[in-house]
Amino acid sequence: MKIGAPRETRPGERLVAATPTTVAQLVALGYDVAVESGAGSEASFDDASYVAAGASVVGHDEVWASDIVTCVNPPADDDIARLRSGATIVSMMAPAARPDLVQAFWHQGVNALALDAVPRISRAQALDVLSTMSNVAGYRAVIEAAEAYGGMFAGQVTAAGKTAPAKVFVIGGGVAGLAAIGAAVSLGAQVRAFDVRPEAGEQIESMGAEFVQAQAAQQEVSSDGYAQAMTDEQERLTAVMYAQESAWADIVITTALVRGSAPRTITADMVAAMRPGSVVVDLAASGGGNCELTVPGSVVVTDDGVTIIGWTDLASRLPKHTSQLLGTNIVNLMKLLTPGKDGQIVLDMDDVVQRGMTVTLGGEVLWPPPPVQVSAAAPAPVAAAVSAVDPVVAARLAAEAARRQSQRRLATYGLGAVLLGLAVAFSPPAFVGFFTVFVLAVFVGYYVISNVSHSLHTPLMAQTNAISGIILVGALLQIGSDDWWVTSLALVAATVASINIFGGFLVAYRMITMFRKDA
C-alpha cells in the first residue's frame, strides 16, 4: 500500500507529517511512500532528502490518490474530494468540534483516524500527538517570553553589579506547563507554578520550580482525568492567588485548556497590576485564551506596558523538531496498524486504541467512541452505608484520641531520655564524645539532605558515595581488631558501604547515559 504525505495548505503552517527519518521507518514496514513536492521545505527538508530515504516525490493530485494519506491538519473540502473510496486518512481532526468534517469523510466513504483522539492510556503514549504538540508549545512559550521580556532570565553577578533572575509564574502542571517550567528553570529563572490537581505538586517540584500551595483552591480530579468544577468559594480563593502571583511575576505562562475551552485565569485587573515590561504568554489562545486581554493569533501591548502573546502556532514555530516528533507518532501508529510489517494496514476495532481514534470506517460513522476502561481490575465493592455521627460526639472522640496520642509520645520520649541517661552514666568516657558526634551527624545530615533541591539529587548521590568510601576505609581498618564484636560491626559496615558505593555509581552511570547524544 502507498502512504502519501501532502504539503500542508493551512496559511502559515510549517509542519509536515513525514520527515526523511520517518519515511525510512515507513518503508521498513513495507509501505511505498509518496511525498508531495515541497512538503518539507518549511521544516528544512528538501525533496532530495526524501528521495534518499526511499520516498517518491509526486504532485498534489497523486499524493491525495494514495491508499493512506497522513497530514497534520484536517484536509480541505477539495482535498477530501480527491480521496478515493476506501482510502484511509490520518490527521488531527477535532471530531467532537467538527461534525461537518465527520460527515464529509462518511460521504466520501473513507476511513478516518483522528490523531488528536488517541485514548489517554499508558499503551497509547507513543501515539499521543497532543502531548507532543503541548511539550513543544511549552518550550516555545518560554522562548517567546524571553524575546519579549526586556531582561535576562538568569541572575548575573558582575564587576558592574548584579541583576536578579526573572520571576516566572506558570499556571498548569500538565505536559505544556512542565515543559515551560523545565525551559525557564534551565535558563536560570525563579519559577513558581500552580495546578488545581494537588498530585501535580510533586511533578512541578521535580522540575525545579516551587509549587504554590493553595489547598482551598485545589480540586479533586474526576474519573475522566479532568478537574471537577470549582465551587464559588474555590473560584474566589483561586482568583486571589492568581492576582498575588501575577503581581509578583515578570512573566506569566498560562496553559489551562479543558476540552478545547480556555477558562479565565488572568483578568484585565490582574494585568493592570503587573509591572511595566512584564509578559503574559497564553498557550490556551486557541481556546479563547486564559487571559482576558488575549487576542488569539496576535501580540497585544497594554497601556501599562504589559505584553500579551496569544500565538496559536507555537509548535509550528519549531518546525524541524516538531515535524520529527509528530512523524514519529505516526510511525508508531503505523507499527500498530501493520502487525505483519508487510505494508498492509489492518484495523482492529477490538483494540481500544484503534477504536478510540477511528471516526469513520467502512461507510459507518463510529464517532464518538465508547468509553475506555482504564483498568481491567474488578470494580471496588460498594461500602455499606454508615450512620451519621453527631458532630459534637465526633469532636470529643477526636480530642480524646489526640490526648492519648500525646501521652504516648511523652512516655516514649521520657523512656528514651532515661535509657540515654543510663547509657551515658555507665559508659566509658570516650563513649560520650563518640555519641555526641554521632547525634550531631544525624541532625546535620537530616537537615542538609532534606533541604537539597530535586535538581541536585544526582550530585548528592556522588557525595554520599564519597562518604560511604570513608566508612569503607574505616571498616577495613577495624576488621583486623582482636575484639570479635568490633570485627563483626566492621564487616557489616564494609558490606553495606560497598553495596551503597557500587549501587550508587551504577545508578549515576545510568542517569548520565540518558543525556549522552550517542546513547
Short mmCIF file of C-alpha atoms in Angstrom, two decimals:
data_model
loop_
_atom_site.label_atom_id
_atom_site.label_comp_id
_atom_site.label_asym_id
_atom_site.label_seq_id
_atom_site.Cartn_x
_atom_site.Cartn_y
_atom_site.Cartn_z
CA MET A 1 0.00 0.00 0.00
CA LYS A 2 1.09 3.58 -0.61
CA ILE A 3 1.29 6.24 2.10
CA GLY A 4 1.05 9.85 0.93
CA ALA A 5 2.29 12.90 2.82
CA PRO A 6 0.89 16.08 1.23
CA ARG A 7 2.02 19.63 1.67
CA GLU A 8 0.04 21.47 4.37
CA THR A 9 -2.31 24.08 2.94
CA ARG A 10 -3.32 25.95 6.09
CA PRO A 11 -1.91 29.50 5.92
CA GLY A 12 1.32 29.83 7.91
CA GLU A 13 1.64 26.08 8.64
CA ARG A 14 5.29 24.95 8.58
CA LEU A 15 4.92 21.37 9.78
CA VAL A 16 4.94 18.22 7.68
CA ALA A 17 3.61 14.78 8.65
CA ALA A 18 6.65 12.86 7.37
CA THR A 19 10.38 13.54 7.59
CA PRO A 20 13.20 11.71 5.81
CA THR A 21 13.85 9.76 9.02
CA THR A 22 10.24 8.64 9.43
CA VAL A 23 9.94 7.88 5.71
CA ALA A 24 12.73 5.32 6.08
CA GLN A 25 10.84 3.74 9.00
CA LEU A 26 7.62 3.54 6.98
CA VAL A 27 9.49 1.94 4.08
CA ALA A 28 10.89 -0.62 6.54
CA LEU A 29 7.27 -1.52 7.40
CA GLY A 30 6.70 -2.46 3.76
CA TYR A 31 4.93 0.69 2.54
CA ASP A 32 5.57 2.74 -0.57
CA VAL A 33 5.82 6.37 0.48
CA ALA A 34 4.93 9.36 -1.69
CA VAL A 35 5.70 12.92 -0.57
CA GLU A 36 4.32 15.98 -2.29
CA SER A 37 7.00 18.20 -3.80
CA GLY A 38 7.97 20.94 -1.38
CA ALA A 39 6.06 19.40 1.54
CA GLY A 40 9.02 19.64 3.91
CA SER A 41 10.59 22.86 2.66
CA GLU A 42 9.30 24.97 5.59
CA ALA A 43 10.80 22.45 8.01
CA SER A 44 14.21 22.39 6.23
CA PHE A 45 13.62 19.04 4.49
CA ASP A 46 14.24 19.22 0.75
CA ASP A 47 12.88 16.82 -1.87
CA ALA A 48 16.29 15.20 -2.39
CA SER A 49 16.44 14.08 1.24
CA TYR A 50 13.06 12.34 0.88
CA VAL A 51 14.22 10.55 -2.28
CA ALA A 52 17.38 9.43 -0.49
CA ALA A 53 15.20 7.99 2.30
CA GLY A 54 13.23 5.87 -0.17
CA ALA A 55 10.20 8.05 -0.96
CA SER A 56 8.95 9.22 -4.34
CA VAL A 57 8.27 12.93 -4.82
CA VAL A 58 4.95 13.50 -6.60
CA GLY A 59 2.38 16.18 -7.34
CA HIS A 60 -0.64 17.27 -5.31
CA ASP A 61 -3.28 15.12 -7.02
CA GLU A 62 -1.14 11.99 -6.99
CA VAL A 63 -0.31 12.19 -3.28
CA TRP A 64 -4.02 12.50 -2.41
CA ALA A 65 -4.73 9.41 -4.51
CA SER A 66 -2.66 7.24 -2.12
CA ASP A 67 -4.14 4.33 -0.15
CA ILE A 68 -3.26 6.08 3.10
CA VAL A 69 -2.89 9.86 3.42
CA THR A 70 -1.32 11.33 6.54
CA CYS A 71 -1.26 15.06 7.23
CA VAL A 72 -1.04 17.46 10.17
CA ASN A 73 -4.28 19.44 9.87
CA PRO A 74 -7.77 18.40 8.73
CA PRO A 75 -7.91 18.33 4.92
CA ALA A 76 -9.82 20.96 2.97
CA ASP A 77 -13.07 20.04 1.21
CA ASP A 78 -11.45 19.86 -2.23
CA ASP A 79 -8.74 17.54 -0.89
CA ILE A 80 -11.35 15.28 0.74
CA ALA A 81 -12.97 15.00 -2.68
CA ARG A 82 -9.64 13.75 -4.08
CA LEU A 83 -9.61 10.79 -1.66
CA ARG A 84 -10.80 7.60 -3.23
CA SER A 85 -13.45 5.48 -1.54
CA GLY A 86 -11.88 3.01 0.87
CA ALA A 87 -8.76 5.10 1.44
CA THR A 88 -7.55 5.96 4.95
CA ILE A 89 -6.90 9.49 6.17
CA VAL A 90 -4.76 10.06 9.30
CA SER A 91 -4.58 13.57 10.74
CA MET A 92 -5.66 15.80 13.60
CA MET A 93 -9.39 16.36 13.14
CA ALA A 94 -11.03 17.59 16.36
CA PRO A 95 -14.04 15.38 15.50
CA ALA A 96 -16.01 16.45 18.58
CA ALA A 97 -15.99 20.05 17.34
CA ARG A 98 -16.20 19.32 13.62
CA PRO A 99 -19.32 17.26 12.86
CA ASP A 100 -19.26 18.65 9.30
CA LEU A 101 -15.83 17.08 8.77
CA VAL A 102 -17.05 13.73 10.09
CA GLN A 103 -19.98 13.82 7.65
CA ALA A 104 -17.65 14.71 4.78
CA PHE A 105 -15.47 11.66 5.49
CA TRP A 106 -18.54 9.44 5.74
CA HIS A 107 -19.98 10.80 2.48
CA GLN A 108 -16.67 10.20 0.69
CA GLY A 109 -16.51 6.63 2.03
CA VAL A 110 -13.05 6.94 3.58
CA ASN A 111 -11.66 5.53 6.82
CA ALA A 112 -10.72 8.43 9.11
CA LEU A 113 -8.34 8.14 12.09
CA ALA A 114 -8.05 11.19 14.35
CA LEU A 115 -4.55 11.65 15.78
CA ASP A 116 -5.93 14.01 18.42
CA ALA A 117 -8.40 11.40 19.71
CA VAL A 118 -5.86 8.83 20.94
CA PRO A 119 -7.06 7.42 24.31
CA ARG A 120 -5.06 8.78 27.23
CA ILE A 121 -3.78 5.40 28.42
CA SER A 122 -0.20 4.24 29.01
CA ARG A 123 -0.10 1.93 25.99
CA ALA A 124 -1.01 4.79 23.65
CA GLN A 125 1.56 7.33 24.88
CA ALA A 126 3.81 6.73 21.87
CA LEU A 127 0.94 7.85 19.60
CA ASP A 128 -0.11 10.87 21.66
CA VAL A 129 0.19 13.81 19.27
CA LEU A 130 -1.43 16.23 21.73
CA SER A 131 1.33 15.60 24.27
CA THR A 132 3.94 16.09 21.55
CA MET A 133 2.48 19.42 20.48
CA SER A 134 1.96 20.57 24.09
CA ASN A 135 5.53 19.73 25.01
CA VAL A 136 6.93 21.78 22.12
CA ALA A 137 4.47 24.62 22.76
CA GLY A 138 5.51 24.86 26.42
CA TYR A 139 9.16 25.11 25.47
CA ARG A 140 8.46 27.65 22.73
CA ALA A 141 6.37 29.75 25.12
CA VAL A 142 9.49 30.40 27.20
CA ILE A 143 11.46 31.32 24.07
CA GLU A 144 8.75 33.80 23.06
CA ALA A 145 8.69 35.23 26.59
CA ALA A 146 12.48 35.60 26.62
CA GLU A 147 12.34 37.51 23.34
CA ALA A 148 9.62 39.88 24.57
CA TYR A 149 11.00 40.33 28.09
CA GLY A 150 13.41 43.21 28.49
CA GLY A 151 15.87 41.42 30.75
CA MET A 152 17.87 38.24 31.31
CA PHE A 153 16.32 35.13 32.80
CA ALA A 154 19.34 34.20 34.90
CA GLY A 155 20.68 36.45 37.63
CA GLN A 156 24.13 37.87 36.96
CA VAL A 157 26.94 38.92 39.29
CA THR A 158 29.49 41.13 37.54
CA ALA A 159 32.05 43.80 38.36
CA ALA A 160 29.41 46.37 37.39
CA GLY A 161 26.87 44.98 39.84
CA LYS A 162 24.32 42.21 39.93
CA THR A 163 20.91 41.55 38.40
CA ALA A 164 18.08 39.50 39.86
CA PRO A 165 16.73 36.45 37.99
CA ALA A 166 13.44 36.73 36.13
CA LYS A 167 10.37 35.66 38.09
CA VAL A 168 8.16 33.23 36.18
CA PHE A 169 4.71 32.01 37.22
CA VAL A 170 3.27 29.03 35.32
CA ILE A 171 -0.42 28.15 35.56
CA GLY A 172 -0.91 24.44 34.91
CA GLY A 173 1.26 21.41 35.63
CA GLY A 174 0.36 19.33 32.56
CA VAL A 175 2.66 18.48 29.65
CA ALA A 176 2.87 22.07 28.38
CA GLY A 177 3.28 23.53 31.87
CA LEU A 178 6.06 21.13 32.85
CA ALA A 179 7.87 21.81 29.57
CA ALA A 180 7.65 25.56 30.23
CA ILE A 181 8.89 25.07 33.79
CA GLY A 182 11.86 22.99 32.61
CA ALA A 183 12.86 25.55 29.97
CA ALA A 184 12.53 28.52 32.34
CA VAL A 185 14.48 26.78 35.12
CA SER A 186 17.24 25.81 32.69
CA LEU A 187 17.57 29.48 31.70
CA GLY A 188 18.07 30.41 35.35
CA ALA A 189 14.70 31.94 36.17
CA GLN A 190 12.99 31.78 39.57
CA VAL A 191 9.91 29.71 38.79
CA ARG A 192 6.68 29.21 40.72
CA ALA A 193 3.76 27.14 39.42
CA PHE A 194 0.24 26.15 40.37
CA ASP A 195 -2.13 23.39 39.31
CA VAL A 196 -5.63 22.63 40.54
CA ARG A 197 -4.61 18.97 40.87
CA PRO A 198 -2.76 18.56 44.18
CA GLU A 199 -0.88 15.49 42.89
CA ALA A 200 0.83 17.71 40.29
CA GLY A 201 2.85 19.41 43.03
CA GLU A 202 5.48 16.68 43.16
CA GLN A 203 5.96 16.81 39.39
CA ILE A 204 6.30 20.60 39.47
CA GLU A 205 8.90 20.45 42.24
CA SER A 206 10.81 17.69 40.43
CA MET A 207 11.36 20.15 37.56
CA GLY A 208 13.00 22.64 39.93
CA ALA A 209 10.05 25.01 40.45
CA GLU A 210 8.27 25.98 43.66
CA PHE A 211 4.74 24.60 43.92
CA VAL A 212 2.31 27.29 45.02
CA GLN A 213 0.34 25.87 47.92
CA ALA A 214 -3.32 26.86 47.78
CA GLN A 215 -5.09 23.97 49.44
CA ALA A 216 -8.55 25.50 49.48
CA ALA A 217 -8.32 26.26 45.74
CA GLN A 218 -7.24 22.78 44.67
CA GLN A 219 -9.70 20.26 43.33
CA GLU A 220 -10.17 16.56 43.04
CA VAL A 221 -9.92 15.01 39.58
CA SER A 222 -12.96 13.34 38.03
CA SER A 223 -12.91 9.87 36.51
CA ASP A 224 -12.23 11.20 33.01
CA GLY A 225 -8.96 12.85 34.09
CA TYR A 226 -10.22 16.45 34.17
CA ALA A 227 -10.57 18.64 37.22
CA GLN A 228 -14.03 18.90 38.67
CA ALA A 229 -15.96 22.15 38.51
CA MET A 230 -14.95 24.74 41.11
CA THR A 231 -17.25 25.98 43.80
CA ASP A 232 -17.81 29.72 44.13
CA GLU A 233 -15.51 29.83 47.16
CA GLN A 234 -12.76 27.93 45.30
CA GLU A 235 -13.04 30.33 42.37
CA ARG A 236 -12.70 33.31 44.73
CA LEU A 237 -9.66 31.89 46.50
CA THR A 238 -8.02 30.91 43.21
CA ALA A 239 -8.56 34.41 41.81
CA VAL A 240 -6.88 35.90 44.89
CA MET A 241 -3.90 33.58 44.47
CA TYR A 242 -3.61 34.37 40.72
CA ALA A 243 -3.68 38.09 41.48
CA GLN A 244 -0.88 37.76 44.04
CA GLU A 245 1.32 35.57 41.85
CA SER A 246 0.86 37.59 38.65
CA ALA A 247 1.74 40.80 40.51
CA TRP A 248 4.91 39.07 41.78
CA ALA A 249 5.96 37.66 38.40
CA ASP A 250 7.80 39.21 35.48
CA ILE A 251 6.47 36.50 33.16
CA VAL A 252 3.19 34.59 33.40
CA ILE A 253 2.62 31.49 31.27
CA THR A 254 -0.92 30.08 31.21
CA THR A 255 -1.71 26.57 29.93
CA ALA A 256 -5.23 25.81 31.20
CA LEU A 257 -7.24 24.23 28.38
CA VAL A 258 -10.11 21.88 29.24
CA ARG A 259 -11.78 20.00 26.38
CA GLY A 260 -10.72 22.72 23.95
CA SER A 261 -12.08 25.56 26.09
CA ALA A 262 -9.89 28.01 27.99
CA PRO A 263 -11.11 29.01 31.48
CA ARG A 264 -10.42 32.59 32.55
CA THR A 265 -7.47 32.76 34.95
CA ILE A 266 -5.91 36.20 34.40
CA THR A 267 -8.27 39.19 34.39
CA ALA A 268 -7.67 42.66 32.99
CA ASP A 269 -7.27 43.99 36.54
CA MET A 270 -4.52 41.44 37.23
CA VAL A 271 -2.70 42.51 34.07
CA ALA A 272 -3.00 46.15 35.12
CA ALA A 273 -1.32 45.28 38.44
CA MET A 274 1.71 43.75 36.71
CA ARG A 275 4.91 45.77 36.31
CA PRO A 276 5.65 47.54 33.00
CA GLY A 277 7.70 45.26 30.76
CA SER A 278 6.07 42.10 32.11
CA VAL A 279 4.96 39.38 29.69
CA VAL A 280 1.96 37.04 29.55
CA VAL A 281 2.19 34.04 27.21
CA ASP A 282 -1.24 32.46 26.72
CA LEU A 283 -0.87 28.86 25.50
CA ALA A 284 -4.66 28.47 25.59
CA ALA A 285 -5.23 31.20 23.00
CA SER A 286 -6.66 28.63 20.58
CA GLY A 287 -9.50 28.05 23.05
CA GLY A 288 -10.24 31.73 23.60
CA GLY A 289 -7.39 32.47 25.99
CA ASN A 290 -6.85 32.23 29.75
CA CYS A 291 -6.09 35.96 29.87
CA GLU A 292 -8.99 38.35 29.46
CA LEU A 293 -6.95 40.58 27.13
CA THR A 294 -5.59 37.80 24.88
CA VAL A 295 -6.21 38.18 21.15
CA PRO A 296 -5.75 34.74 19.53
CA GLY A 297 -3.04 34.81 16.89
CA SER A 298 -1.73 38.24 17.90
CA VAL A 299 0.53 40.10 20.33
CA VAL A 300 -1.03 42.86 22.42
CA VAL A 301 0.81 45.53 24.42
CA THR A 302 -1.36 47.21 27.06
CA ASP A 303 -1.26 50.87 28.00
CA ASP A 304 0.70 49.85 31.12
CA GLY A 305 3.42 48.21 29.01
CA VAL A 306 2.49 44.54 29.58
CA THR A 307 2.97 42.30 26.53
CA ILE A 308 0.35 39.57 25.99
CA ILE A 309 1.35 36.88 23.49
CA GLY A 310 -1.54 34.89 22.01
CA TRP A 311 0.13 32.88 19.26
CA THR A 312 -1.84 29.77 18.29
CA ASP A 313 1.00 28.17 16.29
CA LEU A 314 3.74 27.85 18.91
CA ALA A 315 4.55 24.24 17.96
CA SER A 316 4.80 25.21 14.29
CA ARG A 317 7.41 27.81 15.17
CA LEU A 318 9.88 24.95 15.75
CA PRO A 319 9.01 23.05 12.55
CA LYS A 320 12.04 20.81 12.20
CA HIS A 321 11.90 19.02 15.53
CA THR A 322 8.11 19.20 15.87
CA SER A 323 7.72 17.53 12.47
CA GLN A 324 10.16 14.82 13.53
CA LEU A 325 8.27 14.13 16.78
CA LEU A 326 4.89 14.24 15.03
CA GLY A 327 6.18 11.95 12.30
CA THR A 328 7.41 9.51 14.94
CA ASN A 329 3.91 9.45 16.49
CA ILE A 330 2.55 8.50 13.06
CA VAL A 331 5.20 5.80 12.59
CA ASN A 332 4.25 4.29 15.94
CA LEU A 333 0.62 4.28 14.83
CA MET A 334 1.52 2.54 11.56
CA LYS A 335 3.50 -0.06 13.50
CA LEU A 336 0.33 -0.77 15.48
CA LEU A 337 -1.75 -0.97 12.30
CA THR A 338 0.78 -3.15 10.44
CA PRO A 339 1.25 -6.27 12.59
CA GLY A 340 2.72 -8.24 9.67
CA LYS A 341 5.17 -5.48 8.64
CA ASP A 342 4.07 -6.23 5.08
CA GLY A 343 2.78 -2.84 4.05
CA GLN A 344 -0.85 -3.82 4.65
CA ILE A 345 -2.96 -1.84 7.10
CA VAL A 346 -5.16 -3.87 9.47
CA LEU A 347 -7.79 -2.02 11.54
CA ASP A 348 -8.81 -3.94 14.66
CA MET A 349 -11.87 -2.45 16.35
CA ASP A 350 -11.36 -4.73 19.36
CA ASP A 351 -8.24 -2.70 20.18
CA VAL A 352 -9.31 0.22 22.39
CA VAL A 353 -6.56 2.43 20.98
CA GLN A 354 -7.60 1.95 17.36
CA ARG A 355 -11.29 2.10 18.21
CA GLY A 356 -10.86 5.29 20.22
CA MET A 357 -9.33 7.22 17.30
CA THR A 358 -11.49 5.79 14.50
CA VAL A 359 -14.00 8.37 13.27
CA THR A 360 -15.40 6.61 10.18
CA LEU A 361 -14.84 3.09 8.88
CA GLY A 362 -16.36 1.11 6.03
CA GLY A 363 -19.11 3.63 5.35
CA GLU A 364 -20.12 3.95 9.02
CA VAL A 365 -19.71 6.82 11.46
CA LEU A 366 -18.06 5.47 14.62
CA TRP A 367 -17.72 8.75 16.47
CA PRO A 368 -17.95 9.18 19.40
CA PRO A 369 -16.15 6.04 20.61
CA PRO A 370 -17.26 4.01 23.63
CA PRO A 371 -15.66 4.87 27.00
CA VAL A 372 -12.22 3.38 27.54
CA GLN A 373 -11.85 1.04 30.50
CA VAL A 374 -8.65 2.31 32.06
CA SER A 375 -8.21 -0.63 34.44
CA ALA A 376 -9.06 -4.28 33.99
CA ALA A 377 -9.47 -4.76 37.73
CA ALA A 378 -12.89 -5.54 39.07
CA PRO A 379 -14.74 -2.55 40.46
CA ALA A 380 -14.37 -1.97 44.17
CA PRO A 381 -17.28 -3.21 46.27
CA VAL A 382 -19.70 -0.58 47.38
CA ALA A 383 -19.15 0.31 51.01
CA ALA A 384 -22.02 -0.21 53.38
CA ALA A 385 -23.84 2.90 54.45
CA VAL A 386 -22.51 4.40 57.66
CA SER A 387 -24.87 6.03 60.06
CA ALA A 388 -24.35 9.73 60.67
CA VAL A 389 -22.29 10.70 63.72
CA ASP A 390 -23.13 13.62 65.95
CA PRO A 391 -20.51 16.34 65.27
CA VAL A 392 -20.18 17.08 68.99
CA VAL A 393 -19.50 13.41 69.77
CA ALA A 394 -17.07 13.15 66.87
CA ALA A 395 -15.15 16.21 68.07
CA ARG A 396 -14.97 14.81 71.63
CA LEU A 397 -13.69 11.46 70.38
CA ALA A 398 -11.08 13.16 68.18
CA ALA A 399 -9.88 15.28 71.11
CA GLU A 400 -9.63 12.19 73.32
CA ALA A 401 -7.65 10.30 70.68
CA ALA A 402 -5.27 13.26 70.29
CA ARG A 403 -4.78 13.44 74.05
CA ARG A 404 -3.92 9.72 74.29
CA GLN A 405 -1.50 10.02 71.37
CA SER A 406 0.21 12.96 73.06
CA GLN A 407 0.53 10.98 76.29
CA ARG A 408 2.06 8.01 74.47
CA ARG A 409 4.52 10.33 72.71
CA LEU A 410 5.57 11.90 76.02
CA ALA A 411 6.02 8.48 77.61
CA THR A 412 8.17 7.33 74.71
CA TYR A 413 10.34 10.45 74.90
CA GLY A 414 10.69 10.03 78.67
CA LEU A 415 11.74 6.38 78.34
CA GLY A 416 14.24 7.31 75.66
CA ALA A 417 15.71 10.04 77.85
CA VAL A 418 16.07 7.59 80.80
CA LEU A 419 17.81 4.99 78.65
CA LEU A 420 20.11 7.62 77.19
CA GLY A 421 20.99 8.86 80.68
CA LEU A 422 21.81 5.32 81.84
CA ALA A 423 23.92 4.70 78.74
CA VAL A 424 25.94 7.88 79.37
CA ALA A 425 26.29 7.23 83.13
CA PHE A 426 27.60 3.66 82.83
CA SER A 427 29.67 4.01 79.64
CA PRO A 428 33.38 4.79 79.27
CA PRO A 429 34.23 8.49 78.99
CA ALA A 430 35.19 8.07 75.31
CA PHE A 431 31.66 6.91 74.51
CA VAL A 432 30.17 10.31 75.38
CA GLY A 433 32.36 12.06 72.78
CA PHE A 434 31.65 9.47 70.09
CA PHE A 435 27.93 9.52 70.81
CA THR A 436 27.83 13.35 70.68
CA VAL A 437 29.47 13.31 67.25
CA PHE A 438 27.01 10.64 66.10
CA VAL A 439 23.95 12.62 67.23
CA LEU A 440 25.22 15.83 65.66
CA ALA A 441 25.97 13.98 62.41
CA VAL A 442 22.42 12.60 62.32
CA PHE A 443 20.84 16.04 62.83
CA VAL A 444 23.15 17.82 60.38
CA GLY A 445 22.73 15.10 57.75
CA TYR A 446 18.95 15.14 58.07
CA TYR A 447 18.59 18.90 57.68
CA VAL A 448 21.14 19.12 54.86
CA ILE A 449 19.68 16.30 52.76
CA SER A 450 16.03 17.24 53.38
CA ASN A 451 16.66 20.76 52.05
CA VAL A 452 18.51 19.73 48.88
CA SER A 453 16.72 20.69 45.64
CA HIS A 454 15.44 17.86 43.42
CA SER A 455 17.75 19.04 40.66
CA LEU A 456 20.80 18.33 42.89
CA HIS A 457 19.96 14.74 43.79
CA THR A 458 22.47 13.29 41.31
CA PRO A 459 25.42 15.35 42.67
CA LEU A 460 24.24 14.48 46.18
CA MET A 461 24.43 10.79 45.25
CA ALA A 462 28.08 11.27 44.29
CA GLN A 463 28.72 12.95 47.66
CA THR A 464 27.12 10.07 49.56
CA ASN A 465 29.33 7.68 47.61
CA ALA A 466 32.35 9.59 48.90
CA ILE A 467 31.03 9.37 52.47
CA SER A 468 30.44 5.63 52.03
CA GLY A 469 34.03 5.36 50.82
CA ILE A 470 35.25 6.87 54.10
CA ILE A 471 33.09 4.38 56.02
CA LEU A 472 34.54 1.53 53.95
CA VAL A 473 38.11 2.62 54.69
CA GLY A 474 37.35 2.86 58.41
CA ALA A 475 35.69 -0.56 58.40
CA LEU A 476 38.67 -2.17 56.66
CA LEU A 477 41.00 -0.72 59.30
CA GLN A 478 38.87 -2.23 62.09
CA ILE A 479 38.34 -5.70 60.59
CA GLY A 480 41.71 -6.86 62.00
CA SER A 481 40.71 -5.97 65.58
CA ASP A 482 41.15 -8.60 68.30
CA ASP A 483 37.64 -7.85 69.58
CA TRP A 484 35.19 -10.10 67.73
CA TRP A 485 32.38 -7.56 68.33
CA VAL A 486 34.35 -4.77 66.63
CA THR A 487 35.31 -7.11 63.78
CA SER A 488 31.66 -8.09 63.25
CA LEU A 489 30.48 -4.48 63.14
CA ALA A 490 33.34 -3.60 60.74
CA LEU A 491 32.36 -6.46 58.43
CA VAL A 492 28.73 -5.32 58.35
CA ALA A 493 29.79 -1.71 57.75
CA ALA A 494 32.11 -2.73 54.90
CA THR A 495 29.37 -4.80 53.27
CA VAL A 496 26.71 -2.10 53.46
CA ALA A 497 29.09 0.66 52.34
CA SER A 498 30.22 -1.44 49.35
CA ILE A 499 26.63 -2.01 48.28
CA ASN A 500 25.92 1.71 48.55
CA ILE A 501 29.06 2.69 46.62
CA PHE A 502 28.71 0.27 43.70
CA GLY A 503 24.93 0.70 43.53
CA GLY A 504 25.24 4.49 43.58
CA PHE A 505 27.81 4.50 40.79
CA LEU A 506 25.66 2.20 38.67
CA VAL A 507 22.60 4.44 39.10
CA ALA A 508 24.64 7.60 38.40
CA TYR A 509 26.14 5.99 35.28
CA ARG A 510 22.67 5.03 34.06
CA MET A 511 21.37 8.58 34.58
CA ILE A 512 24.36 10.19 32.87
CA THR A 513 23.99 7.82 29.91
CA MET A 514 20.45 9.12 29.35
CA PHE A 515 21.90 12.54 28.47
CA ARG A 516 24.53 11.29 26.01
CA LYS A 517 23.80 12.11 22.39
CA ASP A 518 25.05 8.73 21.17
CA ALA A 519 23.00 6.75 23.76
#
